[in-house]
Amino acid sequence: MYNIIYNPRSGGGKKRRVYARVIQRLDALHAEYRVFETEKEKQALWLTRELTSEGPCDVIVVGGDGTLHEVLNGFTDFENCRLGLIPAGTGNDFAAAAKIPVDPDAALDLILQGEPKPTDFMQMDGVRGINVIGTGIDVEILKRCRASKILRGKFQYVISLIISLIKFKNYKMRTVCNGEEHEYKTLIACIGNGRQIGGGIRMCPEAVLDDGLLDFVVVDDVKKSRVPAAFVKLMKGKILEEKFTRFVRTDRVEVFPEKKLTVQVDGELYDDLPFRVQIVKGKLMMYRG
């Protein structure tokens, strides 16, 4: 039985077209499925909690990173339940890392014809993440995106990124990973299981979904004169080449900011969430490329 979780209130016509195509294919194949449409925030989380408590099942998200984030946080039975994704969001950043096609037919074929694969996710204090967790300028960008009533999609993110880079202030923080402590005046601190944010901006370009490790990237003490070059490198997925970038692989990271900051987890904003992250290796079974 396929349990489809779908949020009809976001994503516009694109998401509705993807959803319609998925249902058309399932009907043509006489597949058994149920559809659960969400109407409010966190409903996908509670639905998934109920579904994965009932026994073995497949939970299929038709949506983007936000709905996927809620569903992951609702999982109660990782041993008997599997996760699928039909990308229908704005950025579909995790789908890119998971090699899930944006074409709904091809994405559905991964579920109907493929086998689920062990997939890592990230665990914080009461919150799970599957793509990227960060604090710093990425949070400012997301806040600008949500305040904008004109721009949409990746263009909105890039414009918000440029404005944020012009107005940025470095954040003082102490980090602990692999037994080492460091202090930074950082522009951004990101922990990646997936590779990209903002619809294709490769902040953690070397991250792997099933290596049992977190990719920890800190952009430290960037001078304003270096911002244009840093921006170009970031857009090309080459931010790790910059001297002001620190990159390390680890299974656990702790970040202690000088003052309380908002943390983004898969693009969702959390205030006053302790920035302690560890990898959960291979527990989640997911249909992916």
Coordinates of C-alpha atoms in Angstrom, one line a residue:
M1 CA 0.0 0.0 0.0
Y2 CA 1.4 3.4 -1.0
N3 CA 0.5 6.2 1.3
I4 CA 0.8 9.5 -0.6
I5 CA 1.2 12.7 1.4
Y6 CA 0.5 15.8 -0.7
N7 CA 0.1 19.5 0.2
P8 CA -2.2 21.1 -2.4
R9 CA -1.9 24.5 -0.9
S10 CA 1.7 25.2 -2.0
G11 CA 3.7 24.9 -5.2
G12 CA 1.0 26.2 -7.5
G13 CA 0.2 24.5 -10.8
K14 CA 3.4 22.6 -11.1
K15 CA 2.7 20.5 -8.0
R16 CA -0.9 19.8 -9.1
R17 CA 0.4 18.6 -12.5
V18 CA 2.9 16.3 -10.9
Y19 CA 0.3 15.0 -8.4
A20 CA -2.2 14.4 -11.2
R21 CA 0.4 12.5 -13.3
V22 CA 1.3 10.3 -10.3
I23 CA -2.3 9.4 -9.6
Q24 CA -2.9 8.7 -13.3
R25 CA 0.0 6.3 -13.4
L26 CA -1.0 4.5 -10.3
D27 CA -4.6 4.1 -11.5
A28 CA -3.4 2.8 -14.8
L29 CA -1.3 0.1 -13.0
H30 CA -4.2 -0.7 -10.6
A31 CA -1.8 0.0 -7.7
E32 CA -3.2 0.2 -4.2
Y33 CA -2.7 3.6 -2.7
R34 CA -4.2 6.2 -0.3
V35 CA -3.9 10.0 -0.5
F36 CA -3.6 12.2 2.5
E37 CA -3.9 15.9 1.7
T38 CA -2.4 18.3 4.3
E39 CA -4.2 21.5 5.2
K40 CA -1.9 23.0 7.8
E41 CA 1.7 23.1 9.1
K42 CA 3.0 20.0 10.8
Q43 CA 0.1 17.9 9.5
A44 CA 2.4 15.8 7.4
L45 CA 4.4 15.0 10.5
W46 CA 1.4 13.8 12.4
L47 CA 0.1 11.8 9.5
T48 CA 3.4 10.1 9.0
R49 CA 3.6 9.3 12.7
E50 CA 0.2 7.6 12.5
L51 CA 0.9 5.7 9.3
T52 CA 4.3 4.4 10.4
S53 CA 2.8 3.2 13.7
E54 CA 0.3 1.0 11.9
G55 CA 2.8 -1.5 10.5
P56 CA 4.9 -1.9 7.3
C57 CA 4.2 0.7 4.7
D58 CA 5.6 3.0 2.0
V59 CA 5.2 6.8 2.6
I60 CA 5.4 8.8 -0.6
V61 CA 5.9 12.5 -0.5
V62 CA 4.6 14.5 -3.5
G63 CA 6.2 17.8 -2.8
G64 CA 9.4 19.6 -1.9
D65 CA 12.0 19.7 0.8
G66 CA 9.6 21.2 3.4
T67 CA 7.1 18.4 3.2
L68 CA 9.9 15.9 3.1
H69 CA 11.3 17.4 6.3
E70 CA 8.0 17.0 8.1
V71 CA 7.5 13.4 6.9
L72 CA 11.0 12.4 8.1
N73 CA 10.3 13.9 11.5
G74 CA 7.1 11.8 11.7
F75 CA 8.8 8.4 11.1
T76 CA 8.4 6.0 14.0
D77 CA 9.3 2.7 12.4
F78 CA 12.4 2.8 10.3
E79 CA 12.7 -1.0 10.2
N80 CA 9.5 -1.7 8.4
C81 CA 8.6 1.5 6.7
R82 CA 10.1 3.1 3.6
L83 CA 10.2 6.6 2.2
G84 CA 9.7 7.8 -1.4
L85 CA 9.8 11.2 -3.0
I86 CA 8.2 12.6 -6.1
P87 CA 9.9 16.0 -6.4
A88 CA 7.3 18.8 -6.8
G89 CA 8.8 21.7 -4.9
T90 CA 10.5 24.9 -5.9
G91 CA 14.1 23.9 -5.3
N92 CA 14.1 20.1 -4.9
D93 CA 17.5 20.3 -3.4
F94 CA 17.5 17.0 -1.7
A95 CA 16.1 15.2 -4.8
A96 CA 19.3 16.3 -6.6
A97 CA 21.5 14.7 -4.0
A98 CA 19.4 11.6 -3.9
K99 CA 19.5 11.3 -7.8
I100 CA 15.7 11.4 -7.9
P101 CA 14.5 12.7 -11.3
V102 CA 12.3 15.7 -11.4
D103 CA 10.2 14.0 -14.1
P104 CA 7.3 12.4 -12.2
D105 CA 7.2 9.2 -14.3
A106 CA 10.9 8.6 -13.8
A107 CA 10.7 9.3 -10.1
L108 CA 7.7 7.0 -9.7
D109 CA 9.6 4.3 -11.5
L110 CA 12.2 4.4 -8.8
I111 CA 9.5 3.5 -6.3
L112 CA 7.6 1.0 -8.4
Q113 CA 10.5 -0.9 -9.9
G114 CA 13.5 -0.1 -7.6
E115 CA 14.6 -1.2 -4.1
P116 CA 14.9 1.2 -1.2
K117 CA 18.5 2.1 -0.2
P118 CA 20.0 2.8 3.3
T119 CA 20.1 6.6 3.6
D120 CA 21.7 8.8 6.3
F121 CA 19.9 11.6 8.1
M122 CA 20.9 14.2 10.7
Q123 CA 19.6 14.3 14.3
M124 CA 19.4 17.3 16.5
D125 CA 17.6 17.8 19.8
G126 CA 14.2 16.6 18.8
V127 CA 14.5 17.6 15.1
R128 CA 15.7 15.6 12.2
G129 CA 17.2 16.9 9.0
I130 CA 18.0 15.2 5.7
N131 CA 19.5 17.8 3.4
V132 CA 21.4 20.7 5.0
I133 CA 21.4 22.3 8.4
G134 CA 22.9 25.8 8.9
T135 CA 23.1 29.1 10.6
G136 CA 24.3 32.5 9.5
I137 CA 23.6 34.2 6.2
D138 CA 21.5 31.3 4.9
V139 CA 19.0 32.1 7.6
E140 CA 18.9 35.8 6.6
I141 CA 18.4 34.7 3.0
L142 CA 15.4 32.5 3.9
K143 CA 13.9 35.3 6.0
R144 CA 14.2 37.7 3.0
C145 CA 12.7 35.1 0.7
R146 CA 9.7 34.7 2.9
A147 CA 9.2 38.5 3.3
S148 CA 9.3 39.0 -0.5
K149 CA 5.9 39.2 -2.1
I150 CA 7.1 39.6 -5.7
L151 CA 9.9 37.2 -6.6
R152 CA 9.6 33.5 -6.5
G153 CA 11.7 30.4 -7.0
K154 CA 15.5 30.2 -7.5
F155 CA 15.7 33.8 -8.8
Q156 CA 14.2 35.0 -5.5
Y157 CA 16.8 33.0 -3.6
V158 CA 19.7 34.4 -5.6
I159 CA 18.5 38.0 -5.3
S160 CA 18.1 37.5 -1.5
L161 CA 21.6 36.0 -1.4
I162 CA 23.1 39.0 -3.1
I163 CA 21.3 41.5 -0.8
S164 CA 22.4 39.4 2.2
L165 CA 26.0 39.3 1.1
I166 CA 26.1 43.1 0.7
K167 CA 24.6 43.6 4.2
F168 CA 26.2 40.7 6.0
K169 CA 27.7 40.7 9.4
N170 CA 30.0 37.9 10.6
Y171 CA 28.8 35.7 13.5
K172 CA 31.1 34.8 16.3
M173 CA 30.9 31.1 17.2
R174 CA 32.9 28.2 18.7
T175 CA 32.8 24.8 17.1
V176 CA 33.6 21.3 18.4
C177 CA 34.1 18.4 16.0
N178 CA 36.6 15.4 15.8
G179 CA 37.9 16.4 19.2
E180 CA 39.0 19.9 18.1
E181 CA 37.7 23.3 19.0
H182 CA 37.8 26.3 16.8
E183 CA 36.6 29.9 17.0
Y184 CA 35.3 31.7 14.0
K185 CA 33.8 35.0 12.8
T186 CA 31.7 33.2 10.3
L187 CA 29.5 34.1 7.4
I188 CA 27.8 30.8 7.4
A189 CA 28.2 27.4 9.1
C190 CA 26.5 24.5 7.3
I191 CA 26.3 20.8 7.9
G192 CA 25.4 18.8 4.8
N193 CA 24.0 15.3 4.3
G194 CA 22.8 16.6 0.9
R195 CA 24.8 19.0 -1.2
Q196 CA 22.9 22.0 -2.1
I197 CA 20.4 24.7 -0.9
G198 CA 18.4 27.4 -2.7
G199 CA 17.5 25.4 -5.8
G200 CA 21.1 24.4 -6.8
I201 CA 23.6 26.4 -4.7
R202 CA 26.2 23.8 -3.8
M203 CA 27.2 24.7 -0.2
C204 CA 28.4 21.2 0.6
P205 CA 29.3 20.0 -2.9
E206 CA 31.1 16.8 -1.8
A207 CA 28.5 15.4 0.6
V208 CA 27.4 11.8 0.2
L209 CA 24.0 10.4 1.4
D210 CA 25.2 7.1 2.7
D211 CA 28.8 7.6 3.9
G212 CA 27.9 7.8 7.5
L213 CA 29.5 11.3 7.8
L214 CA 28.5 14.9 7.9
D215 CA 30.2 17.5 5.7
F216 CA 30.8 20.5 7.9
V217 CA 31.5 23.7 6.0
V218 CA 32.4 27.1 7.6
V219 CA 33.0 30.2 5.6
D220 CA 35.1 32.3 8.0
D221 CA 35.9 36.0 8.3
V222 CA 35.2 37.0 4.7
K223 CA 36.3 40.6 4.0
K224 CA 33.9 42.7 1.9
S225 CA 36.5 43.0 -0.8
R226 CA 36.3 39.2 -1.2
V227 CA 32.6 38.9 -1.3
P228 CA 32.2 39.0 -5.2
A229 CA 34.8 36.3 -5.6
A230 CA 33.2 34.2 -2.9
F231 CA 29.8 34.6 -4.6
V232 CA 31.2 33.4 -7.9
K233 CA 32.8 30.4 -6.3
L234 CA 29.7 29.6 -4.4
M235 CA 27.5 29.7 -7.5
K236 CA 30.0 27.4 -9.3
G237 CA 30.0 24.9 -6.4
K238 CA 33.7 25.7 -5.7
I239 CA 33.4 27.3 -2.3
L240 CA 35.6 24.7 -0.7
E241 CA 38.5 26.0 -2.8
E242 CA 38.6 29.3 -0.9
K243 CA 41.2 29.9 1.8
F244 CA 38.6 31.3 4.1
T245 CA 36.5 28.0 3.9
R246 CA 37.0 25.3 6.5
F247 CA 35.8 21.9 5.5
V248 CA 35.8 18.7 7.6
R249 CA 34.0 15.4 7.7
T250 CA 32.8 14.1 11.0
D251 CA 29.9 12.1 12.6
R252 CA 29.1 14.8 15.1
V253 CA 29.3 18.7 15.3
E254 CA 28.5 21.2 18.0
V255 CA 28.3 24.9 17.3
F256 CA 28.2 27.4 20.1
P257 CA 27.2 30.9 18.8
E258 CA 28.1 34.0 20.8
K259 CA 24.4 34.8 20.9
K260 CA 21.2 32.8 20.2
L261 CA 20.6 32.4 16.5
T262 CA 17.9 30.9 14.2
V263 CA 18.9 27.6 12.7
Q264 CA 17.6 26.4 9.3
V265 CA 16.9 22.7 8.9
D266 CA 16.1 21.7 5.4
G267 CA 14.9 25.2 4.8
E268 CA 12.6 25.3 7.9
L269 CA 13.5 27.9 10.6
Y270 CA 13.9 27.0 14.2
D271 CA 14.6 29.6 16.9
D272 CA 16.8 28.8 19.9
L273 CA 17.5 25.2 18.8
P274 CA 20.8 24.0 20.2
F275 CA 23.1 23.5 17.2
R276 CA 24.2 20.0 18.0
V277 CA 24.1 17.5 15.1
Q278 CA 25.0 13.9 14.7
I279 CA 24.6 11.5 11.8
V280 CA 22.2 8.6 11.9
K281 CA 23.7 6.1 9.5
G282 CA 21.7 3.9 7.2
K283 CA 18.6 3.7 9.4
L284 CA 16.2 5.2 6.9
M285 CA 15.3 3.1 3.8
M286 CA 14.6 5.4 0.9
Y287 CA 13.8 4.9 -2.8
R288 CA 16.5 6.9 -4.7
G289 CA 19.0 6.7 -7.5

